[in-house]
mmCIF file of C-alpha atoms in Angstrom:
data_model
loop_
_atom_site.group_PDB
_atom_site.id
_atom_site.type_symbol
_atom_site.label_atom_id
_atom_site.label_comp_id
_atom_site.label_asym_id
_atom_site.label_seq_id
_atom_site.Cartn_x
_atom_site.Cartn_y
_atom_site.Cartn_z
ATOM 1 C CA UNK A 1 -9.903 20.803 -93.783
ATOM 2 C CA UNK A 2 -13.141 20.039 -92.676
ATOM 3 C CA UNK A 3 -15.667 22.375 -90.746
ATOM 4 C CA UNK A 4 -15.607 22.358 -87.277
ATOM 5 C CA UNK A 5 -18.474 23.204 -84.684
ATOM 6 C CA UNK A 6 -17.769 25.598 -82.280
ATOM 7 C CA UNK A 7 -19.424 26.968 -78.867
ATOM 8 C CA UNK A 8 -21.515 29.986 -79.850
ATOM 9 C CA UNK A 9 -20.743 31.463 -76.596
ATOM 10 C CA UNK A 10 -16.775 30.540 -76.787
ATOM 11 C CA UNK A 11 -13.705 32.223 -78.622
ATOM 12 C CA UNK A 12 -14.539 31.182 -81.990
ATOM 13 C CA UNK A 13 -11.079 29.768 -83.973
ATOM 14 C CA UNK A 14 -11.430 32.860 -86.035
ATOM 15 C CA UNK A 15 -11.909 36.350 -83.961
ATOM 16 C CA UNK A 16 -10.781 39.756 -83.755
ATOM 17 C CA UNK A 17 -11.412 43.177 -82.759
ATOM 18 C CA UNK A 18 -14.808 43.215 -82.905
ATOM 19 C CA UNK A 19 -18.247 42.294 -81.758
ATOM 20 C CA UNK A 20 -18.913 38.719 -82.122
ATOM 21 C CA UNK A 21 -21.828 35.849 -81.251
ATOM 22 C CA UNK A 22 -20.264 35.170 -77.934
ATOM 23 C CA UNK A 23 -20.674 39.034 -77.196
ATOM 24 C CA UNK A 24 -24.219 39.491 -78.555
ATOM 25 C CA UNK A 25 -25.338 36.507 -76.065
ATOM 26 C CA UNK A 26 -23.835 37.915 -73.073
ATOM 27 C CA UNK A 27 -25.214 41.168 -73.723
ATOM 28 C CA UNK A 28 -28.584 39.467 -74.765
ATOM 29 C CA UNK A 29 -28.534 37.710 -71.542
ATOM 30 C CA UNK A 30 -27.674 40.947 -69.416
ATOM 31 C CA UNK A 31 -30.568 42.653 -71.097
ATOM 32 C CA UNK A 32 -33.244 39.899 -70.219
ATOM 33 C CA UNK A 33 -31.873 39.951 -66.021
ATOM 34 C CA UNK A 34 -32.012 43.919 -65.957
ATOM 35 C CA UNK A 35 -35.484 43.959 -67.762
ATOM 36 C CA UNK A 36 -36.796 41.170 -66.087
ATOM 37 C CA UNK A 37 -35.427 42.495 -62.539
ATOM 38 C CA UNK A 38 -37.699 45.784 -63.138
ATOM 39 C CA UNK A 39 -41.162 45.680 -61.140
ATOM 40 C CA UNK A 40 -41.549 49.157 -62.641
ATOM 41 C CA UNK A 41 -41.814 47.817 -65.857
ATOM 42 C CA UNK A 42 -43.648 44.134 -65.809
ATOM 43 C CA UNK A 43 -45.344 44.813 -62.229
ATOM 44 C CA UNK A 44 -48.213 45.552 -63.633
ATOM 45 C CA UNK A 45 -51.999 43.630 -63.847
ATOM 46 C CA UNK A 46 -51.322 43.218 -67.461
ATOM 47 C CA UNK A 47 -47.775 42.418 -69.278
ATOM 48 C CA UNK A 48 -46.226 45.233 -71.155
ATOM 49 C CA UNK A 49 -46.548 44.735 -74.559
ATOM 50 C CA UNK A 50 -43.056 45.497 -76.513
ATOM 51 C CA UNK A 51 -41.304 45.698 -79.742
ATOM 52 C CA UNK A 52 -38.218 44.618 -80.175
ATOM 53 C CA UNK A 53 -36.685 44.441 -83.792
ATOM 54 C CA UNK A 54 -34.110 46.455 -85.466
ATOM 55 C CA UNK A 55 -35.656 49.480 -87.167
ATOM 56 C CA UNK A 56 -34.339 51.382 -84.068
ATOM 57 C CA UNK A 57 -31.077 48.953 -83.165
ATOM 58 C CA UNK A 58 -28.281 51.932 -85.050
ATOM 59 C CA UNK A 59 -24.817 50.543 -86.078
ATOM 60 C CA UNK A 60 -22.980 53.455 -85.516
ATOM 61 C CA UNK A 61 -19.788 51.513 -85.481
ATOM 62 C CA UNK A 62 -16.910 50.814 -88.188
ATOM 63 C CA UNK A 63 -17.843 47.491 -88.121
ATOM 64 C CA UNK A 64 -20.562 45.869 -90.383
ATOM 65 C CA UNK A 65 -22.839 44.340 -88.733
ATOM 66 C CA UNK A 66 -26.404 42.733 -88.869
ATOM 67 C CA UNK A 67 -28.547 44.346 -86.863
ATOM 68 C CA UNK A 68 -31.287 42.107 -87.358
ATOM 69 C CA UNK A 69 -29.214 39.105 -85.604
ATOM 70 C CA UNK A 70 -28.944 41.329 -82.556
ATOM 71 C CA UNK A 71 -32.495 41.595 -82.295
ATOM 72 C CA UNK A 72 -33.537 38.309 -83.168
ATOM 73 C CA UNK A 73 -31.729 37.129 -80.498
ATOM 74 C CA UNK A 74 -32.448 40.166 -78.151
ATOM 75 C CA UNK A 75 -36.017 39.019 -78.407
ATOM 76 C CA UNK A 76 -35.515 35.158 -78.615
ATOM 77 C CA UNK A 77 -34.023 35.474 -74.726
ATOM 78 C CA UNK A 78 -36.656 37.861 -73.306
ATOM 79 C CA UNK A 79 -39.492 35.890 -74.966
ATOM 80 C CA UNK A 80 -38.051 32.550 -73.273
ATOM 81 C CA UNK A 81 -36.833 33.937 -69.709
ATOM 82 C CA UNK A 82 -39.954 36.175 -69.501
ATOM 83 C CA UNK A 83 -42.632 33.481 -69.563
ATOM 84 C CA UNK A 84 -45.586 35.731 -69.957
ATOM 85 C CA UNK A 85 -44.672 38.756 -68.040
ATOM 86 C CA UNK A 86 -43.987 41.069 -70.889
ATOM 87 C CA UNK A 87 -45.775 40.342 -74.749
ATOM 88 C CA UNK A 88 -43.802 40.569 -78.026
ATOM 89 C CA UNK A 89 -45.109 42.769 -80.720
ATOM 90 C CA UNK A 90 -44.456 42.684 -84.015
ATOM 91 C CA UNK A 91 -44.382 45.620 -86.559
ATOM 92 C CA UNK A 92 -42.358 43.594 -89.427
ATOM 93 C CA UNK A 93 -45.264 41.093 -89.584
ATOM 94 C CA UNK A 94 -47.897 44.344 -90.294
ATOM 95 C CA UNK A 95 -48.498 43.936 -93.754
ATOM 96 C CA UNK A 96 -49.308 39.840 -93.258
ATOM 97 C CA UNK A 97 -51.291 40.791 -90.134
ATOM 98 C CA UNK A 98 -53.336 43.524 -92.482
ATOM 99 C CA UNK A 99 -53.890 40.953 -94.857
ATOM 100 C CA UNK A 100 -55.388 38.346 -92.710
ATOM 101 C CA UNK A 101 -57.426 40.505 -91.111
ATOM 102 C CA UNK A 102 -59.242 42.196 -94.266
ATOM 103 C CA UNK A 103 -59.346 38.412 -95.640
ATOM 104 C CA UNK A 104 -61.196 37.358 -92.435
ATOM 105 C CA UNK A 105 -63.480 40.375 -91.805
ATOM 106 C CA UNK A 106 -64.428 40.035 -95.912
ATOM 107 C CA UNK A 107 -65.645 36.298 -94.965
ATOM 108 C CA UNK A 108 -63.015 34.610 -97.162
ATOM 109 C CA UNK A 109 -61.932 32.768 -94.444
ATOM 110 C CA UNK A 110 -63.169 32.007 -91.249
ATOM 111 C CA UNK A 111 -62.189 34.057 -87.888
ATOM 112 C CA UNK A 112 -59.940 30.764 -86.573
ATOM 113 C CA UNK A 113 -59.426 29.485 -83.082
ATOM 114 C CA UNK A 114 -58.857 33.381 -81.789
ATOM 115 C CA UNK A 115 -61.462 35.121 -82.803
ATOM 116 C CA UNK A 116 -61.376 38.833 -84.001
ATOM 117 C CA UNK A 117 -60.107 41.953 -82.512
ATOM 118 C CA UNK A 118 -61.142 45.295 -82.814
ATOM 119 C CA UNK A 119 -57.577 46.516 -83.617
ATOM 120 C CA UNK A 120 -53.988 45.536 -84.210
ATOM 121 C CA UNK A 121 -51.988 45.196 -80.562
ATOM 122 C CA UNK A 122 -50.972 48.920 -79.620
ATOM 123 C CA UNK A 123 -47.647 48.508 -78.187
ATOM 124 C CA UNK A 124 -46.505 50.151 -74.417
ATOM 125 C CA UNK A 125 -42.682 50.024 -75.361
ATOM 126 C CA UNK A 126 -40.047 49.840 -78.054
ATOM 127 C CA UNK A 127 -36.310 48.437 -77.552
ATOM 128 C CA UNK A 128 -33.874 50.922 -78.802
ATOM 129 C CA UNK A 129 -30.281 50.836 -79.182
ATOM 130 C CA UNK A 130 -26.920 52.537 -80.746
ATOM 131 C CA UNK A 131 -23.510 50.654 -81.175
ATOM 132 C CA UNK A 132 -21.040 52.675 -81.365
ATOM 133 C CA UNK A 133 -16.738 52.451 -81.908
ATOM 134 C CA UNK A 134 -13.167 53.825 -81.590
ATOM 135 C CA UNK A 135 -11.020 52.364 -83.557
ATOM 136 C CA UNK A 136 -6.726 53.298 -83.601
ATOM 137 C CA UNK A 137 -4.240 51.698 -85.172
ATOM 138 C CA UNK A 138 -0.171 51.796 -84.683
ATOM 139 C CA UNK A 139 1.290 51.887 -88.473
ATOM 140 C CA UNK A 140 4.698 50.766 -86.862
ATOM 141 C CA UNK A 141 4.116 47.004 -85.858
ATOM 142 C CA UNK A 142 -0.041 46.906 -87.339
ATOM 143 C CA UNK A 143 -1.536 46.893 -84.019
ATOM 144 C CA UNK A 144 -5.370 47.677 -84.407
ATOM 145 C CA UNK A 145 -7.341 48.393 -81.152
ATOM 146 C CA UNK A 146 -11.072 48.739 -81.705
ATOM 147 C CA UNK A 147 -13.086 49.594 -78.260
ATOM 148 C CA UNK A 148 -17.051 49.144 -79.165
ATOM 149 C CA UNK A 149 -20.400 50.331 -76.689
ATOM 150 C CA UNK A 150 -23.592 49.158 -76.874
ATOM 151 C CA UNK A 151 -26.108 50.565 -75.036
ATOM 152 C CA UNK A 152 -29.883 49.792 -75.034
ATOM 153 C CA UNK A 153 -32.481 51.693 -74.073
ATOM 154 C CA UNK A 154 -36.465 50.944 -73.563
ATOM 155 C CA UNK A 155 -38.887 54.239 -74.793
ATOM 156 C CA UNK A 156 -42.576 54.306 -73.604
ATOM 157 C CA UNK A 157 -44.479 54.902 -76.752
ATOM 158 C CA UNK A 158 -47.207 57.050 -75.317
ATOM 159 C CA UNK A 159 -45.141 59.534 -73.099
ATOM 160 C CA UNK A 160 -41.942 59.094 -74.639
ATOM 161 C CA UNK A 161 -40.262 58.632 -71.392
ATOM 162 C CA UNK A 162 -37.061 56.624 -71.623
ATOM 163 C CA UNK A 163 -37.746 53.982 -68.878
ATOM 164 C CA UNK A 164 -34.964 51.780 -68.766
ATOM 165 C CA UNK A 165 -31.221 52.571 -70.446
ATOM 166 C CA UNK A 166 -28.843 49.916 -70.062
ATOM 167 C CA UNK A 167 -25.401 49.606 -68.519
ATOM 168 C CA UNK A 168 -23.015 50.087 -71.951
ATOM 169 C CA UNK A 169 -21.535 46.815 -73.145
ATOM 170 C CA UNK A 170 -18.189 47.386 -73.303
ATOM 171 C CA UNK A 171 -15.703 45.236 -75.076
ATOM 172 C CA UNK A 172 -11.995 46.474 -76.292
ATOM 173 C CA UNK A 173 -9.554 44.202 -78.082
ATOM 174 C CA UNK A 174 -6.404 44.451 -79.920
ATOM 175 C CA UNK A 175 -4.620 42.182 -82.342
ATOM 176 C CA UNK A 176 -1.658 42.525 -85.479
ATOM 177 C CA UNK A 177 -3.493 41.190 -87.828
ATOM 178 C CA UNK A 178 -6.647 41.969 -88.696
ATOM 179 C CA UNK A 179 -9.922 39.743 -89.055
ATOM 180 C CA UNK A 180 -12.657 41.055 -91.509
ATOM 181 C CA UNK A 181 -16.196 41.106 -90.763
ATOM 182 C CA UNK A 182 -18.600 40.182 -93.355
#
């Protein structure tokens, strides 16, 4: 049979009890109208500089999953629906940025079209989150239920106040037979 392209945001023809593509879009999409909705956050004279990756995205769940998709596309949506009002930091880049810097500041290469700063971007907030699970299962007819929450939450990095925590994103499902995750 030959592959078959499917609607990331559909029912895919193989899905089961747990968090899926269609799922971490809607949830994706959530996130960037809450965020985006809160003057308290990007009101400000200058955007809010934030990280988003997932060092602090925790799959507390039984399900494997790749945290780093989550926040690749956690951060792909706000970057695009936030068109300036909130900057993108990034902390995975660090030893690359380090390197570039010492290489331009030892005059092996020149300073490019940017110029030099003094430091590396501090950051105002991180993008934190926790996925969690309950999973049951009927050993009489091989029901599995699996009900998953993820919540996200936005930390201010000086005070440590949590500014923003998300409504949970709830989904539950139930099938006979199970679908594994890889």
């Amino acid at each position: 049979m030959a592959a078959v392209d499917l609607d990331p945001g559909s029912r895919g023809a193989v899905s089961g009890t747990g968090l899926e593509m269609r799922d971490i879009t809607a949830m994706a999409d959530r996130l960037v109208r809450d965020l985006l909705a809160r003057s308290d956050i990007i009101g400000g004279a200058k955007p809010p500089r934030i990280i988003v990756d997932s060092s602090r995205l925790v799959n507390k769940s039984s399900q494997r999953l790749d945290t780093d998709m989550i926040s690749d596309q956690l951060r792909a949506q706000l970057m695009r629906a936030a068109s300036g009002r909130m900057r993108f930091l990034s902390r995975e880049a660090m030893e690359d940025v380090a390197m570039e810097r010492k290489l331009k500041r030892d005059g092996q290469v020149d300073v490019a079209t940017r110029g030099m700063t003094r430091a590396v971007a501090g950051s105002d907030f991180k993008l934190t989150g926790r996925i969690t699970s309950l999973d049951s299962r009927d050993n009489r007819n091989g029901m599995t239920q699996r009900s998953m929450q993820v919540i996200f939450e936005l930390i201010d990095l000086e005070s440590s106040e949590s500014v923003y925590i998300s409504d949970p994103y709830v989904i539950q499902r139930a099938q006979q037979e199970g679908v594994v995750y890889r």
